[in-house]
Tab-separated table of C-alpha atoms in Angstrom:
chain	number	residue	atom	x	y	z
A	37	MET	CA	1.155	-62.849	-47.307
A	38	ALA	CA	2.658	-63.662	-43.905
A	39	LYS	CA	0.782	-62.718	-40.762
A	40	ILE	CA	1.307	-59.051	-39.916
A	41	GLU	CA	2.446	-58.201	-36.406
A	42	LEU	CA	1.180	-54.671	-35.868
A	43	ASP	CA	3.006	-52.217	-33.670
A	44	PRO	CA	1.001	-51.743	-30.431
A	45	TRP	CA	0.340	-48.134	-31.430
A	46	GLU	CA	-1.385	-49.319	-34.604
A	47	ARG	CA	-3.884	-51.627	-32.977
A	48	GLU	CA	-7.476	-50.477	-33.085
A	49	PRO	CA	-8.828	-48.817	-29.934
A	50	LEU	CA	-12.088	-50.148	-28.543
A	51	TRP	CA	-14.195	-47.323	-30.005
A	52	LEU	CA	-12.850	-48.087	-33.491
A	53	LYS	CA	-13.413	-51.809	-33.125
A	54	ALA	CA	-17.066	-51.048	-32.450
A	55	LEU	CA	-17.287	-49.064	-35.705
A	56	THR	CA	-15.372	-51.560	-37.814
A	57	PRO	CA	-18.406	-53.470	-39.193
A	58	ILE	CA	-20.034	-50.176	-40.256
A	59	LEU	CA	-16.858	-48.899	-41.910
A	60	LYS	CA	-16.279	-52.153	-43.760
A	61	ALA	CA	-19.841	-52.021	-45.086
A	62	ARG	CA	-19.064	-48.612	-46.651
A	63	ARG	CA	-15.888	-49.822	-48.324
A	64	PHE	CA	-15.881	-49.774	-52.120
A	65	PRO	CA	-16.478	-53.113	-53.853
A	66	GLU	CA	-13.484	-54.773	-55.473
A	67	LEU	CA	-12.897	-54.048	-59.155
A	68	PRO	CA	-14.623	-56.740	-61.259
A	69	ALA	CA	-13.586	-57.970	-64.688
A	70	ASP	CA	-16.375	-55.915	-66.279
A	71	PRO	CA	-16.776	-52.753	-64.151
A	72	GLU	CA	-19.604	-50.265	-64.549
A	73	ARG	CA	-18.710	-46.753	-65.569
A	74	GLY	CA	-19.522	-44.169	-62.926
A	75	THR	CA	-18.999	-46.587	-60.021
A	76	TRP	CA	-16.118	-46.462	-57.559
A	77	TYR	CA	-14.111	-49.640	-57.001
A	78	ARG	CA	-11.126	-50.696	-54.939
A	79	PHE	CA	-8.344	-52.839	-56.383
A	80	TYR	CA	-5.182	-54.382	-54.986
A	81	PRO	CA	-2.197	-54.037	-57.372
A	82	ASP	CA	0.070	-57.039	-57.727
A	83	GLY	CA	2.697	-57.021	-54.981
A	84	GLY	CA	1.373	-53.819	-53.392
A	85	VAL	CA	2.300	-53.417	-49.737
A	86	GLY	CA	1.957	-50.700	-47.105
A	87	ALA	CA	4.526	-49.590	-44.548
A	88	ASN	CA	3.541	-52.248	-42.009
A	89	GLY	CA	3.074	-55.073	-44.500
A	90	GLU	CA	-0.666	-54.766	-45.082
A	91	PRO	CA	-1.802	-55.050	-48.721
A	92	ALA	CA	-1.853	-51.735	-50.572
A	93	PHE	CA	-4.875	-50.730	-52.633
A	94	ALA	CA	-6.052	-47.984	-54.966
A	95	ASP	CA	-9.483	-46.689	-55.998
A	96	ILE	CA	-10.754	-46.204	-59.534
A	97	ARG	CA	-13.880	-44.850	-61.176
A	98	LEU	CA	-14.151	-45.298	-64.940
A	99	GLY	CA	-15.576	-42.220	-66.622
A	100	THR	CA	-17.510	-41.580	-69.812
A	101	GLU	CA	-14.904	-39.188	-71.250
A	102	ASP	CA	-11.479	-40.184	-72.529
A	103	LYS	CA	-9.752	-38.120	-69.859
A	104	LEU	CA	-7.773	-39.179	-66.796
A	105	LEU	CA	-7.198	-37.744	-63.325
A	106	VAL	CA	-4.423	-39.414	-61.301
A	107	PHE	CA	-4.647	-38.300	-57.677
A	108	PHE	CA	-1.968	-38.982	-55.052
A	109	CYS	CA	-3.122	-39.082	-51.428
A	110	GLY	CA	-1.147	-37.631	-48.549
A	111	GLY	CA	-0.434	-38.706	-45.009
A	112	GLY	CA	2.904	-37.543	-43.625
A	113	VAL	CA	6.427	-38.818	-44.117
A	114	SER	CA	9.093	-41.022	-42.544
A	115	LEU	CA	12.611	-39.574	-42.609
A	116	ASP	CA	14.730	-41.828	-40.408
A	117	GLU	CA	14.567	-44.460	-37.653
A	118	TYR	CA	13.055	-42.005	-35.180
A	119	THR	CA	10.105	-41.105	-37.405
A	120	ALA	CA	9.724	-44.683	-38.659
A	121	ALA	CA	9.035	-45.762	-35.072
A	122	ARG	CA	6.300	-43.168	-34.580
A	123	PRO	CA	3.303	-43.728	-36.897
A	124	ALA	CA	0.441	-41.250	-37.077
A	125	SER	CA	-1.672	-43.421	-34.796
A	126	MET	CA	0.529	-42.183	-31.938
A	127	TYR	CA	-0.491	-38.591	-32.706
A	128	MET	CA	-4.105	-39.610	-32.249
A	129	ARG	CA	-3.121	-40.561	-28.708
A	130	GLY	CA	-1.440	-37.258	-27.911
A	131	LYS	CA	2.119	-38.191	-28.912
A	132	GLU	CA	4.411	-37.561	-31.875
A	133	GLY	CA	3.144	-39.281	-35.004
A	134	PHE	CA	4.504	-38.708	-38.483
A	135	PHE	CA	2.862	-40.836	-41.175
A	136	LEU	CA	-0.137	-43.047	-41.920
A	137	THR	CA	0.345	-46.791	-41.876
A	138	ARG	CA	-3.223	-48.139	-41.849
A	139	LEU	CA	-5.846	-47.322	-44.478
A	140	ASP	CA	-8.126	-50.315	-44.818
A	141	LEU	CA	-11.104	-48.839	-42.934
A	142	PHE	CA	-10.848	-45.179	-43.975
A	143	GLY	CA	-8.933	-45.119	-47.260
A	144	ASP	CA	-11.953	-44.983	-49.588
A	145	PHE	CA	-13.491	-41.945	-47.883
A	146	VAL	CA	-11.091	-39.419	-49.436
A	147	VAL	CA	-12.762	-39.754	-52.830
A	148	ARG	CA	-16.054	-38.322	-51.639
A	149	ASN	CA	-14.867	-34.714	-51.652
A	150	GLY	CA	-13.451	-31.932	-53.810
A	151	ILE	CA	-11.905	-32.676	-57.188
A	152	LEU	CA	-12.723	-36.377	-56.744
A	153	ASP	CA	-16.436	-36.135	-56.001
A	154	ASP	CA	-19.205	-36.965	-58.460
A	155	LEU	CA	-21.344	-33.843	-57.981
A	156	PRO	CA	-22.823	-32.022	-60.982
A	157	ASP	CA	-20.737	-28.929	-60.174
A	158	ASN	CA	-17.476	-30.849	-60.584
A	159	PRO	CA	-16.159	-30.482	-64.157
A	160	PHE	CA	-14.057	-33.636	-63.627
A	161	ARG	CA	-17.072	-35.799	-62.715
A	162	ASN	CA	-17.073	-37.725	-66.006
A	163	TRP	CA	-13.316	-38.302	-66.139
A	164	THR	CA	-11.714	-41.606	-65.234
A	165	LYS	CA	-10.336	-40.975	-61.732
A	166	VAL	CA	-7.612	-43.007	-60.045
A	167	VAL	CA	-6.781	-42.489	-56.383
A	168	ILE	CA	-3.383	-43.754	-55.272
A	169	THR	CA	-3.714	-44.237	-51.530
A	170	TYR	CA	-0.749	-43.653	-49.258
A	171	ALA	CA	0.597	-45.630	-46.325
A	172	THR	CA	4.310	-45.922	-47.083
A	173	GLY	CA	5.806	-42.721	-45.615
A	174	ASP	CA	7.944	-42.032	-48.704
A	175	PHE	CA	5.995	-39.463	-50.752
A	176	HIS	CA	5.124	-42.344	-53.138
A	177	VAL	CA	8.715	-42.811	-54.404
A	178	GLY	CA	10.160	-45.611	-52.245
A	179	THR	CA	11.430	-49.018	-53.363
A	180	LYS	CA	13.196	-50.414	-50.286
A	181	ASP	CA	12.638	-51.906	-46.838
A	182	PHE	CA	13.965	-49.804	-43.985
A	183	PRO	CA	14.941	-51.468	-40.676
A	184	TYR	CA	14.269	-49.622	-37.414
A	185	THR	CA	13.772	-50.196	-33.705
A	186	ALA	CA	10.169	-49.758	-32.587
A	187	MET	CA	9.069	-47.989	-29.417
A	188	ASP	CA	8.690	-51.342	-27.671
A	189	GLY	CA	12.320	-52.205	-28.454
A	190	SER	CA	11.541	-54.777	-31.132
A	191	SER	CA	13.331	-54.867	-34.480
A	192	ARG	CA	10.970	-54.032	-37.312
A	193	VAL	CA	10.970	-53.169	-40.996
A	194	LEU	CA	9.129	-50.292	-42.638
A	195	HIS	CA	8.189	-51.022	-46.241
A	196	HIS	CA	8.956	-47.889	-48.239
A	197	ARG	CA	7.297	-49.284	-51.362
A	198	GLY	CA	5.389	-46.244	-52.597
A	199	TYR	CA	6.961	-46.184	-56.049
A	200	LEU	CA	6.498	-49.905	-56.595
A	201	ASN	CA	2.850	-49.633	-55.512
A	202	TYR	CA	2.280	-46.673	-57.823
A	203	ARG	CA	3.812	-48.468	-60.816
A	204	ALA	CA	1.646	-51.519	-60.190
A	205	VAL	CA	-1.429	-49.271	-60.054
A	206	MET	CA	-0.545	-47.641	-63.376
A	207	THR	CA	-0.223	-51.060	-65.017
A	208	GLU	CA	-3.873	-51.677	-64.138
A	209	VAL	CA	-4.963	-48.157	-65.141
A	210	GLN	CA	-3.487	-48.486	-68.629
A	211	LYS	CA	-5.760	-51.451	-69.276
A	212	TRP	CA	-8.809	-49.204	-68.927
A	213	ILE	CA	-7.611	-45.940	-70.437
A	214	PRO	CA	-4.512	-46.536	-72.598
A	215	SER	CA	-4.377	-43.160	-74.356
A	216	PRO	CA	-6.323	-40.304	-72.710
A	217	GLU	CA	-6.818	-37.053	-74.563
A	218	SER	CA	-6.330	-35.055	-71.348
A	219	LEU	CA	-4.391	-35.856	-68.177
A	220	VAL	CA	-4.316	-34.219	-64.742
A	221	VAL	CA	-1.780	-35.350	-62.138
A	222	ALA	CA	-2.661	-33.913	-58.737
A	223	GLY	CA	-2.273	-34.467	-55.036
A	224	CYS	CA	-2.746	-32.900	-51.615
A	225	SER	CA	-0.167	-32.623	-48.833
A	226	GLY	CA	2.142	-35.671	-49.021
A	227	GLY	CA	0.302	-36.490	-52.245
A	228	ALA	CA	1.326	-33.100	-53.644
A	229	TRP	CA	4.948	-34.134	-53.128
A	230	GLY	CA	4.030	-37.347	-54.925
A	231	ALA	CA	2.391	-35.491	-57.820
A	232	ALA	CA	5.422	-33.233	-58.278
A	233	LEU	CA	7.937	-36.070	-57.950
A	234	LEU	CA	6.073	-38.530	-60.181
A	235	ALA	CA	4.304	-36.395	-62.796
A	236	ASP	CA	7.083	-37.061	-65.304
A	237	ASP	CA	6.747	-40.795	-64.673
A	238	VAL	CA	2.959	-40.669	-65.088
A	239	ILE	CA	3.343	-38.774	-68.353
A	240	GLY	CA	5.681	-41.499	-69.584
A	241	HIS	CA	2.768	-43.960	-69.459
A	242	PHE	CA	0.801	-41.790	-71.913
A	243	PRO	CA	3.320	-40.443	-74.447
A	244	GLU	CA	0.648	-39.348	-76.926
A	245	CYS	CA	-1.424	-37.280	-74.484
A	246	PRO	CA	-1.363	-33.667	-75.740
A	247	ARG	CA	-2.926	-31.830	-72.754
A	248	ILE	CA	-1.421	-32.289	-69.297
A	249	VAL	CA	-1.755	-30.434	-65.988
A	250	CYS	CA	0.248	-31.103	-62.835
A	251	CYS	CA	-1.246	-29.594	-59.667
A	252	ALA	CA	0.560	-29.795	-56.315
A	253	ASP	CA	-1.666	-28.641	-53.444
A	254	SER	CA	0.017	-27.742	-50.146
A	255	ALA	CA	3.535	-29.158	-50.184
A	256	LEU	CA	6.621	-27.397	-48.892
A	257	GLY	CA	9.274	-28.699	-46.542
A	258	LEU	CA	12.771	-27.236	-46.540
A	259	LYS	CA	15.534	-29.692	-45.646
A	260	GLU	CA	19.109	-29.780	-46.864
A	261	ASP	CA	19.440	-33.557	-47.153
A	262	TRP	CA	16.367	-34.616	-49.122
A	263	HIS	CA	18.739	-36.135	-51.670
A	264	ARG	CA	20.230	-38.441	-49.013
A	265	ILE	CA	16.838	-39.363	-47.531
A	266	ALA	CA	15.403	-40.170	-50.948
A	267	THR	CA	18.390	-42.408	-51.648
A	268	ASP	CA	19.230	-44.051	-48.338
A	269	VAL	CA	15.867	-44.178	-46.562
A	270	TRP	CA	13.313	-44.549	-49.359
A	271	GLY	CA	15.373	-46.015	-52.191
A	272	ALA	CA	13.827	-43.647	-54.738
A	273	PRO	CA	14.709	-44.263	-58.418
A	274	ASP	CA	17.858	-42.530	-59.644
A	275	GLU	CA	16.016	-40.315	-62.112
A	276	ILE	CA	13.886	-38.885	-59.295
A	277	VAL	CA	16.808	-38.390	-56.910
A	278	ALA	CA	18.805	-36.614	-59.626
A	279	ARG	CA	16.269	-33.764	-59.712
A	280	LEU	CA	16.689	-32.955	-56.002
A	281	GLN	CA	19.242	-30.165	-56.045
A	282	SER	CA	18.084	-27.879	-53.228
A	283	GLU	CA	16.324	-27.936	-49.866
A	284	ASP	CA	12.944	-27.654	-51.658
A	285	MET	CA	12.218	-30.913	-53.460
A	286	VAL	CA	8.792	-29.798	-54.695
A	287	SER	CA	10.175	-26.778	-56.538
A	288	ASP	CA	13.079	-28.870	-57.844
A	289	SER	CA	10.636	-31.407	-59.262
A	290	LEU	CA	8.214	-28.913	-60.798
A	291	VAL	CA	11.024	-26.942	-62.417
A	292	ALA	CA	12.514	-30.146	-63.855
A	293	LEU	CA	9.064	-31.154	-65.120
A	294	ALA	CA	8.595	-27.834	-66.922
A	295	GLN	CA	12.075	-27.994	-68.418
A	296	ALA	CA	11.506	-31.531	-69.690
A	297	HIS	CA	8.099	-30.960	-71.277
A	298	GLY	CA	7.762	-27.256	-71.996
A	299	ASP	CA	4.321	-26.016	-73.010
A	300	ARG	CA	2.912	-29.541	-73.120
A	301	VAL	CA	2.586	-29.514	-69.318
A	302	ARG	CA	0.903	-26.759	-67.322
A	303	CYS	CA	2.308	-26.557	-63.794
A	304	LEU	CA	0.099	-25.437	-60.912
A	305	TYR	CA	0.828	-24.915	-57.215
A	306	ALA	CA	-1.643	-24.084	-54.439
A	307	SER	CA	-1.129	-23.298	-50.760
A	308	SER	CA	-2.525	-21.253	-47.955
A	309	VAL	CA	0.005	-18.712	-46.750
A	310	ARG	CA	0.445	-20.011	-43.175
A	311	ASP	CA	-0.614	-23.605	-43.791
A	312	SER	CA	-1.008	-25.278	-40.385
A	313	GLY	CA	0.121	-28.735	-41.511
A	314	LEU	CA	3.166	-27.456	-43.380
A	315	ALA	CA	4.118	-25.062	-40.570
A	316	ARG	CA	4.003	-27.895	-38.043
A	317	MET	CA	6.169	-30.154	-40.202
A	318	GLN	CA	8.669	-27.378	-40.971
A	319	ASN	CA	8.862	-26.686	-37.254
A	320	TYR	CA	9.991	-30.291	-36.803
A	321	LEU	CA	12.444	-30.112	-39.701
A	322	ASP	CA	13.927	-27.003	-38.055
A	323	GLY	CA	14.476	-28.933	-34.817
A	324	LYS	CA	11.699	-27.206	-32.866
A	325	GLY	CA	9.277	-30.094	-32.436
A	326	LEU	CA	6.220	-31.429	-34.243
A	327	VAL	CA	3.935	-28.736	-32.853
A	328	PHE	CA	1.721	-25.911	-34.074
A	329	THR	CA	3.041	-22.438	-33.240
A	330	GLN	CA	2.389	-18.900	-34.390
A	331	GLU	CA	6.099	-18.424	-35.039
A	332	ALA	CA	6.152	-21.445	-37.349
A	333	GLY	CA	3.278	-19.927	-39.302
A	334	GLY	CA	5.190	-16.675	-39.763
A	335	LYS	CA	8.276	-18.501	-40.981
A	336	LEU	CA	6.221	-20.600	-43.394
A	337	GLU	CA	4.647	-17.437	-44.794
A	338	ARG	CA	8.116	-16.244	-45.749
A	339	ASP	CA	9.068	-19.673	-47.102
A	340	ILE	CA	5.920	-19.840	-49.254
A	341	ALA	CA	6.683	-16.402	-50.687
A	342	GLY	CA	10.210	-17.537	-51.537
A	343	MET	CA	8.943	-20.704	-53.185
A	344	ALA	CA	6.378	-18.767	-55.216
A	345	ALA	CA	9.081	-16.367	-56.401
A	346	ARG	CA	11.259	-19.267	-57.543
A	347	LEU	CA	8.408	-20.967	-59.393
A	348	MET	CA	7.434	-17.753	-61.178
A	349	SER	CA	11.054	-17.147	-62.125
A	350	ASP	CA	11.914	-20.662	-63.291
A	351	ILE	CA	8.630	-21.859	-64.826
A	352	PRO	CA	7.232	-19.508	-67.472
A	353	GLY	CA	3.450	-19.553	-67.262
A	354	VAL	CA	3.183	-21.312	-63.876
A	355	GLY	CA	-0.199	-20.967	-62.161
A	356	LEU	CA	-0.341	-20.200	-58.421
A	357	TYR	CA	-3.323	-20.206	-56.077
A	358	MET	CA	-2.490	-18.578	-52.735
A	359	PHE	CA	-5.252	-18.358	-50.125
A	360	ASP	CA	-5.702	-17.232	-46.525
A	361	ALA	CA	-8.578	-19.295	-45.116
A	362	PRO	CA	-8.174	-19.817	-41.343
A	363	ASP	CA	-7.657	-23.251	-39.820
A	364	PRO	CA	-10.495	-23.540	-37.277
A	365	GLY	CA	-8.599	-26.243	-35.410
A	366	GLN	CA	-5.752	-23.877	-34.539
A	367	LYS	CA	-7.556	-20.796	-33.262
A	368	GLY	CA	-5.409	-18.029	-31.895
A	369	LEU	CA	-2.244	-19.013	-33.767
A	370	GLY	CA	-3.036	-17.308	-37.075
A	371	LEU	CA	-2.510	-20.552	-38.999
A	372	THR	CA	-4.398	-21.274	-42.195
A	373	LYS	CA	-6.108	-24.203	-43.866
A	374	HIS	CA	-4.151	-27.229	-45.090
A	375	CYS	CA	-5.102	-28.166	-48.687
A	376	VAL	CA	-7.902	-26.895	-50.899
A	377	ILE	CA	-8.614	-29.226	-53.838
A	378	GLY	CA	-9.545	-32.342	-51.857
A	379	ASP	CA	-12.498	-31.063	-49.834
A	380	LYS	CA	-15.355	-28.540	-49.894
A	381	GLY	CA	-12.862	-25.696	-50.133
A	382	PHE	CA	-12.518	-26.713	-53.778
A	383	TYR	CA	-15.869	-24.978	-54.366
A	384	ARG	CA	-16.178	-22.547	-51.457
A	385	ILE	CA	-12.885	-20.694	-51.096
A	386	ARG	CA	-12.506	-17.735	-53.422
A	387	VAL	CA	-9.350	-15.768	-54.162
A	388	ASP	CA	-9.634	-12.698	-56.358
A	389	GLY	CA	-13.116	-13.999	-57.168
A	390	LYS	CA	-11.869	-17.405	-58.359
A	391	THR	CA	-12.445	-20.839	-56.803
A	392	ALA	CA	-9.775	-23.546	-56.915
A	393	ARG	CA	-12.166	-25.581	-59.052
A	394	ASP	CA	-12.348	-22.905	-61.728
A	395	TRP	CA	-8.601	-22.187	-61.483
A	396	ILE	CA	-7.714	-25.796	-62.297
A	397	TRP	CA	-10.416	-26.173	-64.929
A	398	ASP	CA	-9.267	-23.008	-66.681
A	399	ALA	CA	-5.732	-24.432	-66.763
A	400	VAL	CA	-6.976	-27.684	-68.292
A	401	ASN	CA	-8.499	-25.570	-71.039
A	402	GLY	CA	-5.301	-23.610	-71.646
A	403	ASP	CA	-5.897	-20.535	-69.474
A	404	VAL	CA	-3.236	-20.680	-66.738
A	405	ARG	CA	-3.328	-17.813	-64.250
A	406	SER	CA	-2.241	-16.961	-60.721
A	407	TYR	CA	-4.423	-15.736	-57.879
A	408	GLY	CA	-3.713	-14.423	-54.399
A	409	LEU	CA	-0.243	-13.059	-55.149
A	410	SER	CA	-1.036	-9.989	-53.052
A	411	LEU	CA	-1.091	-12.304	-50.002
A	412	LEU	CA	2.596	-13.100	-50.374
A	413	THR	CA	4.576	-10.996	-47.934
A	414	GLY	CA	8.035	-12.540	-48.076
């Protein structure tokens, strides 16, 4: 691969350079020809590339049960030239930043928590688990290169290759678990968009699998031209774009999934009612800036209620998990936690006496229910 010229905003600050040797030492080993079950590995799919041209990778842990969890990671989104020129590293420096572009040092850490951890209390601990990392800004569905002008005035290209990376990952996964007896497709934040958008595609790799759950955790962004963005900016496949009929692409995708597969797929959606991350992004989509505000939280609460009503109307037997845990990082604004299945909240948060862990596990075993509906005030 050609030498990568990183945007100045992406270069490592001095404090991170000092930690780099320690972080690299904690990186997962590369997947060998004969991997051990129960050990996490990193692998680089053929042709995989991140937004800035760095090699893309995924993580895998082979389990002892013939069951598969495909987990899509999140990390923002790029919508146009303006957002393409402002990676998340800028946000870390007090400026607007929209999506992750660099994962090499931190990407493996996500698997140490929640539904992905290896603790005895996790019912998924013995499943084969695949983590599709995210640094393409396209909700995992892109296939094209997008030219833009960077903040320093230089002409650059953002590689929206999320779909191509995902497909290359699944080619490797099928070598290790060609026909699972159970399948869960899940994701948090931007990965929840990915799970909803790509669950049908994942299922297509395992046509004989009889038990399937799709769980989207914390994804809602209302925008009238998602169809255009998916086509013109990301280059998403036609079959994915065709499902985007409204301003809510997650609901569009989940409804289409349920219609295509019926009772074979159990659809789940989780969100806190004034999710800080979603409220901030919706604030930007509404033209009010990428900032946290109390007003944005109130609007999101109404939007979440509307989304929940649509899902319950259009997907018979959908399972919802609505929660109201505060976001400690946004005190005084009334905003709530972003995501629940990918961290300790998976075990600790309870709604109507039920944890997210038990809610998902019940669904895997055929008992799909909704919790926290009394929190919806739309």
